[in-house]
Amino acid sequence: MAREHLLAGEFGAAARLSPKALRLYAEQGLLPPAWVDPATGYRYYSPDQLPRARLVARLRRLGLPLARIAVLADLTPQDRALELRGWLHSQRSLLDDRAAVVEAVQGSSADTGLAAAVAMRDVPAVKVLGRRHRIDSTALPDFLHTAEQDIRAHLRASGRPADGRRFVFFEDLITPDSYGYVEAAVACDGSVEPVDDLHLRLVPAHTAVYLPVPPGHEDLPLVLRVYDAVEAWTDAHPGVVCTGHPYEIYPGTGTRFDVAYPVTVH
């Protein structure tokens, strides 16, 4: 074997990659050896592969998945820089979201005044046309906007009123790091045929504990304190038990929206 090739150990040392990392990158097709000795199984690399190997090592230190690194490694330096700037921006936004949630958790007990505005009401059964998707909190605004547009457009196309109240049902806790099911729905009357991923269902009559969301608390992170206040109110009333997923209803009681929990009262 000519010395223009390096053994895996030599190549790894020059690229500052461990033998384990070299094997993984070879198996994934990210950094395959230039030649493998069929008799010994020894892997040899070309010195020309060192720039790519060092690039892969740097990208891996960012915590990027191997599939994303494979794409980035094949881009021109200019295109790769653009992609990485976009990734860095999203990471900063994600960190800001996490910091906001931490601040909301730390300050949740400070808004005890919110609990004083919690009330209870009987909610009649209502038919809704909705869309249900599994998303994280970063995708929530776009999902709600698009879903409401599509639902109201379908109601109009079906000859039905499209001005019903909007509901947002949260089946799971969603955060920037965790996915859960969210349903966006609009109250409707009469006969409507579901289409594509839109569905019809009946929200049963129930008793709800609710809190009109005050101005300034409509968005993350402060809206989390509204949910905390409703939950704290139910915890403080032993005869009141939450029996369903929390939901938001638009418009609210003199506010942009209410946060509500279905409950039973013993």
mmCIF file of C-alpha atoms in Angstrom:
data_model
loop_
_atom_site.group_PDB
_atom_site.id
_atom_site.type_symbol
_atom_site.label_atom_id
_atom_site.label_comp_id
_atom_site.label_asym_id
_atom_site.label_seq_id
_atom_site.Cartn_x
_atom_site.Cartn_y
_atom_site.Cartn_z
ATOM 1 C CA MET A 1 0.000 0.000 0.000
ATOM 2 C CA ALA A 2 1.441 3.345 -1.016
ATOM 3 C CA ARG A 3 2.172 5.846 1.765
ATOM 4 C CA GLU A 4 -0.080 8.410 0.175
ATOM 5 C CA HIS A 5 -2.717 6.692 2.336
ATOM 6 C CA LEU A 6 -2.934 6.763 6.114
ATOM 7 C CA LEU A 7 -3.992 4.015 8.459
ATOM 8 C CA ALA A 8 -7.206 4.705 10.342
ATOM 9 C CA GLY A 9 -5.282 5.430 13.550
ATOM 10 C CA GLU A 10 -2.984 7.915 11.839
ATOM 11 C CA PHE A 11 -5.850 9.576 10.026
ATOM 12 C CA GLY A 12 -7.936 9.782 13.188
ATOM 13 C CA ALA A 13 -5.072 11.377 15.082
ATOM 14 C CA ALA A 14 -4.577 13.965 12.354
ATOM 15 C CA ALA A 15 -8.316 14.745 12.249
ATOM 16 C CA ARG A 16 -8.732 14.504 16.041
ATOM 17 C CA LEU A 17 -11.356 11.793 15.649
ATOM 18 C CA SER A 18 -11.531 8.722 17.864
ATOM 19 C CA PRO A 19 -11.501 5.210 16.366
ATOM 20 C CA LYS A 20 -15.134 4.843 17.453
ATOM 21 C CA ALA A 21 -16.126 8.047 15.642
ATOM 22 C CA LEU A 22 -14.253 7.016 12.501
ATOM 23 C CA ARG A 23 -16.031 3.648 12.450
ATOM 24 C CA LEU A 24 -19.418 5.339 12.954
ATOM 25 C CA TYR A 25 -18.837 7.894 10.202
ATOM 26 C CA ALA A 26 -17.667 5.147 7.843
ATOM 27 C CA GLU A 27 -20.768 3.033 8.564
ATOM 28 C CA GLN A 28 -23.026 6.031 7.959
ATOM 29 C CA GLY A 29 -21.325 6.846 4.657
ATOM 30 C CA LEU A 30 -20.304 10.228 6.003
ATOM 31 C CA LEU A 31 -16.558 9.569 5.871
ATOM 32 C CA PRO A 32 -15.858 6.238 4.167
ATOM 33 C CA PRO A 33 -12.243 4.984 3.919
ATOM 34 C CA ALA A 34 -10.484 5.520 0.638
ATOM 35 C CA TRP A 35 -9.512 1.841 0.610
ATOM 36 C CA VAL A 36 -10.016 -1.253 2.752
ATOM 37 C CA ASP A 37 -7.460 -4.076 2.625
ATOM 38 C CA PRO A 38 -9.544 -7.170 1.807
ATOM 39 C CA ALA A 39 -7.015 -9.456 3.517
ATOM 40 C CA THR A 40 -6.614 -7.623 6.824
ATOM 41 C CA GLY A 41 -9.698 -5.393 6.971
ATOM 42 C CA TYR A 42 -7.454 -2.424 7.688
ATOM 43 C CA ARG A 43 -9.002 0.890 6.691
ATOM 44 C CA TYR A 44 -6.939 3.480 4.860
ATOM 45 C CA TYR A 45 -7.731 7.134 4.299
ATOM 46 C CA SER A 46 -6.378 9.716 1.881
ATOM 47 C CA PRO A 47 -4.813 12.906 3.248
ATOM 48 C CA ASP A 48 -7.225 14.708 0.916
ATOM 49 C CA GLN A 49 -10.049 13.562 3.246
ATOM 50 C CA LEU A 50 -8.633 15.448 6.227
ATOM 51 C CA PRO A 51 -10.465 18.765 5.552
ATOM 52 C CA ARG A 52 -13.798 16.934 5.393
ATOM 53 C CA ALA A 53 -12.982 14.931 8.507
ATOM 54 C CA ARG A 54 -12.111 18.069 10.462
ATOM 55 C CA LEU A 55 -15.285 19.756 9.234
ATOM 56 C CA VAL A 56 -17.372 16.785 10.350
ATOM 57 C CA ALA A 57 -15.706 16.876 13.754
ATOM 58 C CA ARG A 58 -16.495 20.580 14.181
ATOM 59 C CA LEU A 59 -20.113 20.163 13.098
ATOM 60 C CA ARG A 60 -20.527 17.203 15.423
ATOM 61 C CA ARG A 61 -19.376 19.349 18.342
ATOM 62 C CA LEU A 62 -22.417 21.549 17.661
ATOM 63 C CA GLY A 63 -24.649 18.592 18.468
ATOM 64 C CA LEU A 64 -25.976 18.304 14.932
ATOM 65 C CA PRO A 65 -27.342 14.900 13.857
ATOM 66 C CA LEU A 66 -25.273 12.945 11.376
ATOM 67 C CA ALA A 67 -27.898 13.236 8.637
ATOM 68 C CA ARG A 68 -27.771 17.032 8.875
ATOM 69 C CA ILE A 69 -23.961 16.991 8.928
ATOM 70 C CA ALA A 70 -23.903 14.879 5.759
ATOM 71 C CA VAL A 71 -25.941 17.538 3.955
ATOM 72 C CA LEU A 72 -23.879 20.431 5.298
ATOM 73 C CA ALA A 73 -20.565 18.782 4.469
ATOM 74 C CA ASP A 74 -21.537 18.561 0.800
ATOM 75 C CA LEU A 75 -22.508 22.230 0.479
ATOM 76 C CA THR A 76 -20.291 25.023 -0.748
ATOM 77 C CA PRO A 77 -18.706 27.074 2.053
ATOM 78 C CA GLN A 78 -21.058 29.971 1.270
ATOM 79 C CA ASP A 79 -24.220 27.828 1.362
ATOM 80 C CA ARG A 80 -23.010 26.014 4.468
ATOM 81 C CA ALA A 81 -22.485 29.354 6.236
ATOM 82 C CA LEU A 82 -26.045 30.416 5.375
ATOM 83 C CA GLU A 83 -27.471 27.138 6.695
ATOM 84 C CA LEU A 84 -25.483 27.371 9.907
ATOM 85 C CA ARG A 85 -26.559 30.971 10.522
ATOM 86 C CA GLY A 86 -30.179 29.886 10.154
ATOM 87 C CA TRP A 87 -29.597 26.976 12.531
ATOM 88 C CA LEU A 88 -27.913 29.280 15.053
ATOM 89 C CA HIS A 89 -30.858 31.684 14.911
ATOM 90 C CA SER A 90 -33.296 28.847 15.616
ATOM 91 C CA GLN A 91 -31.137 27.645 18.503
ATOM 92 C CA ARG A 92 -31.126 31.125 20.020
ATOM 93 C CA SER A 93 -34.913 31.298 19.691
ATOM 94 C CA LEU A 94 -35.224 27.890 21.325
ATOM 95 C CA LEU A 95 -32.985 28.984 24.196
ATOM 96 C CA ASP A 96 -35.083 32.141 24.638
ATOM 97 C CA ASP A 97 -38.242 29.999 24.784
ATOM 98 C CA ARG A 98 -36.685 27.745 27.412
ATOM 99 C CA ALA A 99 -35.564 30.735 29.452
ATOM 100 C CA ALA A 100 -39.089 32.164 29.271
ATOM 101 C CA VAL A 101 -40.573 28.921 30.564
ATOM 102 C CA VAL A 102 -38.054 28.859 33.433
ATOM 103 C CA GLU A 103 -38.989 32.428 34.353
ATOM 104 C CA ALA A 104 -42.684 31.545 34.242
ATOM 105 C CA VAL A 105 -42.163 28.540 36.503
ATOM 106 C CA GLN A 106 -40.106 30.561 38.964
ATOM 107 C CA GLY A 107 -42.663 33.353 39.060
ATOM 108 C CA SER A 108 -45.860 31.286 38.978
ATOM 109 C CA SER A 109 -46.507 31.716 42.688
ATOM 110 C CA ALA A 110 -46.215 35.490 42.392
ATOM 111 C CA ASP A 111 -49.519 35.778 40.452
ATOM 112 C CA THR A 112 -51.809 34.579 43.208
ATOM 113 C CA GLY A 113 -54.144 37.440 42.280
ATOM 114 C CA LEU A 114 -55.051 35.597 39.092
ATOM 115 C CA ALA A 115 -56.770 32.859 41.072
ATOM 116 C CA ALA A 116 -59.234 35.417 42.430
ATOM 117 C CA ALA A 117 -60.662 35.819 38.911
ATOM 118 C CA VAL A 118 -61.278 32.083 38.383
ATOM 119 C CA ALA A 119 -64.974 31.211 38.023
ATOM 120 C CA MET A 120 -67.174 28.246 37.162
ATOM 121 C CA ARG A 121 -69.868 27.903 34.496
ATOM 122 C CA ASP A 122 -72.021 25.336 32.742
ATOM 123 C CA VAL A 123 -71.086 24.872 29.085
ATOM 124 C CA PRO A 124 -73.679 23.489 26.635
ATOM 125 C CA ALA A 125 -72.763 20.822 24.092
ATOM 126 C CA VAL A 126 -71.347 22.253 20.877
ATOM 127 C CA LYS A 127 -70.513 20.772 17.502
ATOM 128 C CA VAL A 128 -67.101 21.747 16.148
ATOM 129 C CA LEU A 129 -65.175 21.340 12.929
ATOM 130 C CA GLY A 130 -61.530 20.824 13.791
ATOM 131 C CA ARG A 131 -58.013 19.747 12.884
ATOM 132 C CA ARG A 132 -55.748 17.752 15.213
ATOM 133 C CA HIS A 133 -51.963 17.623 14.842
ATOM 134 C CA ARG A 134 -48.956 16.592 16.902
ATOM 135 C CA ILE A 135 -46.695 19.633 17.252
ATOM 136 C CA ASP A 136 -44.342 21.450 19.620
ATOM 137 C CA SER A 137 -44.941 24.945 20.945
ATOM 138 C CA THR A 138 -42.778 26.595 18.278
ATOM 139 C CA ALA A 139 -45.174 25.348 15.587
ATOM 140 C CA LEU A 140 -48.328 26.329 17.490
ATOM 141 C CA PRO A 141 -48.933 29.856 16.060
ATOM 142 C CA ASP A 142 -48.636 28.741 12.422
ATOM 143 C CA PHE A 143 -50.758 25.646 13.054
ATOM 144 C CA LEU A 144 -53.561 27.640 14.699
ATOM 145 C CA HIS A 145 -53.545 30.329 12.009
ATOM 146 C CA THR A 146 -53.636 27.880 9.106
ATOM 147 C CA ALA A 147 -56.165 25.572 10.739
ATOM 148 C CA GLU A 148 -58.590 28.402 11.501
ATOM 149 C CA GLN A 149 -58.315 29.742 7.956
ATOM 150 C CA ASP A 150 -58.965 26.301 6.439
ATOM 151 C CA ILE A 151 -61.848 25.495 8.800
ATOM 152 C CA ARG A 152 -63.674 28.775 8.237
ATOM 153 C CA ALA A 153 -63.099 28.552 4.480
ATOM 154 C CA HIS A 154 -64.619 25.069 4.410
ATOM 155 C CA LEU A 155 -67.622 26.238 6.429
ATOM 156 C CA ARG A 156 -68.214 29.075 3.974
ATOM 157 C CA ALA A 157 -67.817 26.719 1.012
ATOM 158 C CA SER A 158 -70.402 24.437 2.647
ATOM 159 C CA GLY A 159 -72.876 27.290 2.934
ATOM 160 C CA ARG A 160 -72.635 27.399 6.718
ATOM 161 C CA PRO A 161 -71.885 30.374 8.979
ATOM 162 C CA ALA A 162 -68.144 30.678 9.573
ATOM 163 C CA ASP A 163 -68.174 33.077 12.527
ATOM 164 C CA GLY A 164 -68.322 30.519 15.356
ATOM 165 C CA ARG A 165 -66.071 30.729 18.385
ATOM 166 C CA ARG A 166 -62.636 29.146 18.131
ATOM 167 C CA PHE A 167 -61.465 26.426 20.495
ATOM 168 C CA VAL A 168 -57.930 25.160 21.084
ATOM 169 C CA PHE A 169 -57.790 21.833 22.953
ATOM 170 C CA PHE A 170 -54.463 20.753 24.463
ATOM 171 C CA GLU A 171 -54.266 16.986 24.889
ATOM 172 C CA ASP A 172 -50.637 17.110 26.062
ATOM 173 C CA LEU A 173 -48.211 19.605 27.508
ATOM 174 C CA ILE A 174 -46.275 21.059 24.590
ATOM 175 C CA THR A 175 -42.982 22.911 24.917
ATOM 176 C CA PRO A 176 -40.145 23.825 22.545
ATOM 177 C CA ASP A 177 -38.644 20.403 23.388
ATOM 178 C CA SER A 178 -41.711 18.164 23.546
ATOM 179 C CA TYR A 179 -44.463 17.329 21.089
ATOM 180 C CA GLY A 180 -48.118 16.786 21.886
ATOM 181 C CA TYR A 181 -51.527 16.692 20.247
ATOM 182 C CA VAL A 182 -53.386 19.973 19.782
ATOM 183 C CA GLU A 183 -56.806 20.400 18.217
ATOM 184 C CA ALA A 184 -57.939 23.680 16.655
ATOM 185 C CA ALA A 185 -61.702 23.839 16.157
ATOM 186 C CA VAL A 186 -64.534 26.222 15.290
ATOM 187 C CA ALA A 187 -68.093 25.937 16.545
ATOM 188 C CA CYS A 188 -70.556 25.244 13.735
ATOM 189 C CA ASP A 189 -74.231 24.486 13.077
ATOM 190 C CA GLY A 190 -76.047 22.408 10.510
ATOM 191 C CA SER A 191 -74.724 19.776 8.154
ATOM 192 C CA VAL A 192 -71.056 19.972 7.210
ATOM 193 C CA GLU A 193 -69.082 17.226 5.477
ATOM 194 C CA PRO A 194 -65.543 16.720 6.807
ATOM 195 C CA VAL A 195 -62.779 16.990 4.229
ATOM 196 C CA ASP A 196 -59.095 16.004 4.167
ATOM 197 C CA ASP A 197 -57.831 16.150 7.771
ATOM 198 C CA LEU A 198 -60.767 18.209 9.054
ATOM 199 C CA HIS A 199 -63.178 16.342 11.320
ATOM 200 C CA LEU A 200 -66.519 16.913 13.008
ATOM 201 C CA ARG A 201 -67.151 16.069 16.641
ATOM 202 C CA LEU A 202 -69.440 16.982 19.478
ATOM 203 C CA VAL A 203 -67.915 18.596 22.540
ATOM 204 C CA PRO A 204 -70.197 17.310 25.297
ATOM 205 C CA ALA A 205 -71.927 19.570 27.763
ATOM 206 C CA HIS A 206 -69.801 20.056 30.863
ATOM 207 C CA THR A 207 -69.023 22.255 33.821
ATOM 208 C CA ALA A 208 -65.885 24.329 33.344
ATOM 209 C CA VAL A 209 -63.581 26.213 35.646
ATOM 210 C CA TYR A 210 -62.244 29.143 33.643
ATOM 211 C CA LEU A 211 -60.164 32.275 33.813
ATOM 212 C CA PRO A 212 -60.404 35.200 31.358
ATOM 213 C CA VAL A 213 -56.830 35.838 30.309
ATOM 214 C CA PRO A 214 -55.847 39.380 31.303
ATOM 215 C CA PRO A 215 -54.005 41.652 28.852
ATOM 216 C CA GLY A 216 -50.289 40.967 28.822
ATOM 217 C CA HIS A 217 -50.747 37.301 29.701
ATOM 218 C CA GLU A 218 -51.916 36.032 26.306
ATOM 219 C CA ASP A 219 -48.584 34.674 25.099
ATOM 220 C CA LEU A 220 -45.744 32.554 26.441
ATOM 221 C CA PRO A 221 -44.406 32.618 29.042
ATOM 222 C CA LEU A 222 -47.043 34.502 31.061
ATOM 223 C CA VAL A 223 -49.955 32.450 29.748
ATOM 224 C CA LEU A 224 -48.492 29.530 31.703
ATOM 225 C CA ARG A 225 -49.293 31.433 34.877
ATOM 226 C CA VAL A 226 -52.936 31.557 33.832
ATOM 227 C CA TYR A 227 -53.017 27.763 33.565
ATOM 228 C CA ASP A 228 -51.224 27.547 36.918
ATOM 229 C CA ALA A 229 -53.827 29.812 38.500
ATOM 230 C CA VAL A 230 -56.742 27.683 37.269
ATOM 231 C CA GLU A 231 -55.035 24.503 38.455
ATOM 232 C CA ALA A 232 -54.226 26.084 41.830
ATOM 233 C CA TRP A 233 -57.875 27.107 42.203
ATOM 234 C CA THR A 234 -59.098 23.562 41.564
ATOM 235 C CA ASP A 235 -56.457 22.159 43.939
ATOM 236 C CA ALA A 236 -57.760 24.503 46.628
ATOM 237 C CA HIS A 237 -61.333 23.215 46.164
ATOM 238 C CA PRO A 238 -61.357 19.487 47.083
ATOM 239 C CA GLY A 239 -64.821 18.951 45.613
ATOM 240 C CA VAL A 240 -63.746 20.157 42.168
ATOM 241 C CA VAL A 241 -61.943 17.601 40.000
ATOM 242 C CA CYS A 242 -60.549 18.179 36.492
ATOM 243 C CA THR A 243 -61.980 15.598 34.114
ATOM 244 C CA GLY A 244 -60.675 16.597 30.703
ATOM 245 C CA HIS A 245 -58.074 18.402 28.641
ATOM 246 C CA PRO A 246 -57.678 22.148 29.147
ATOM 247 C CA TYR A 247 -58.782 24.367 26.314
ATOM 248 C CA GLU A 248 -58.775 27.959 25.194
ATOM 249 C CA ILE A 249 -61.901 29.616 23.817
ATOM 250 C CA TYR A 250 -61.892 32.723 21.608
ATOM 251 C CA PRO A 251 -63.196 35.333 22.215
ATOM 252 C CA GLY A 252 -63.096 35.145 25.965
ATOM 253 C CA THR A 253 -65.201 36.708 28.664
ATOM 254 C CA GLY A 254 -64.383 40.334 27.986
ATOM 255 C CA THR A 255 -60.866 39.311 26.964
ATOM 256 C CA ARG A 256 -59.125 37.863 23.925
ATOM 257 C CA PHE A 257 -59.650 34.328 25.244
ATOM 258 C CA ASP A 258 -60.451 32.240 28.315
ATOM 259 C CA VAL A 259 -58.489 29.276 29.652
ATOM 260 C CA ALA A 260 -60.872 26.554 30.821
ATOM 261 C CA TYR A 261 -60.797 23.068 32.343
ATOM 262 C CA PRO A 262 -63.747 20.631 32.291
ATOM 263 C CA VAL A 263 -64.528 19.585 35.879
ATOM 264 C CA THR A 264 -66.933 17.602 37.993
ATOM 265 C CA VAL A 265 -68.212 18.949 41.271
ATOM 266 C CA HIS A 266 -68.828 16.633 44.211
#
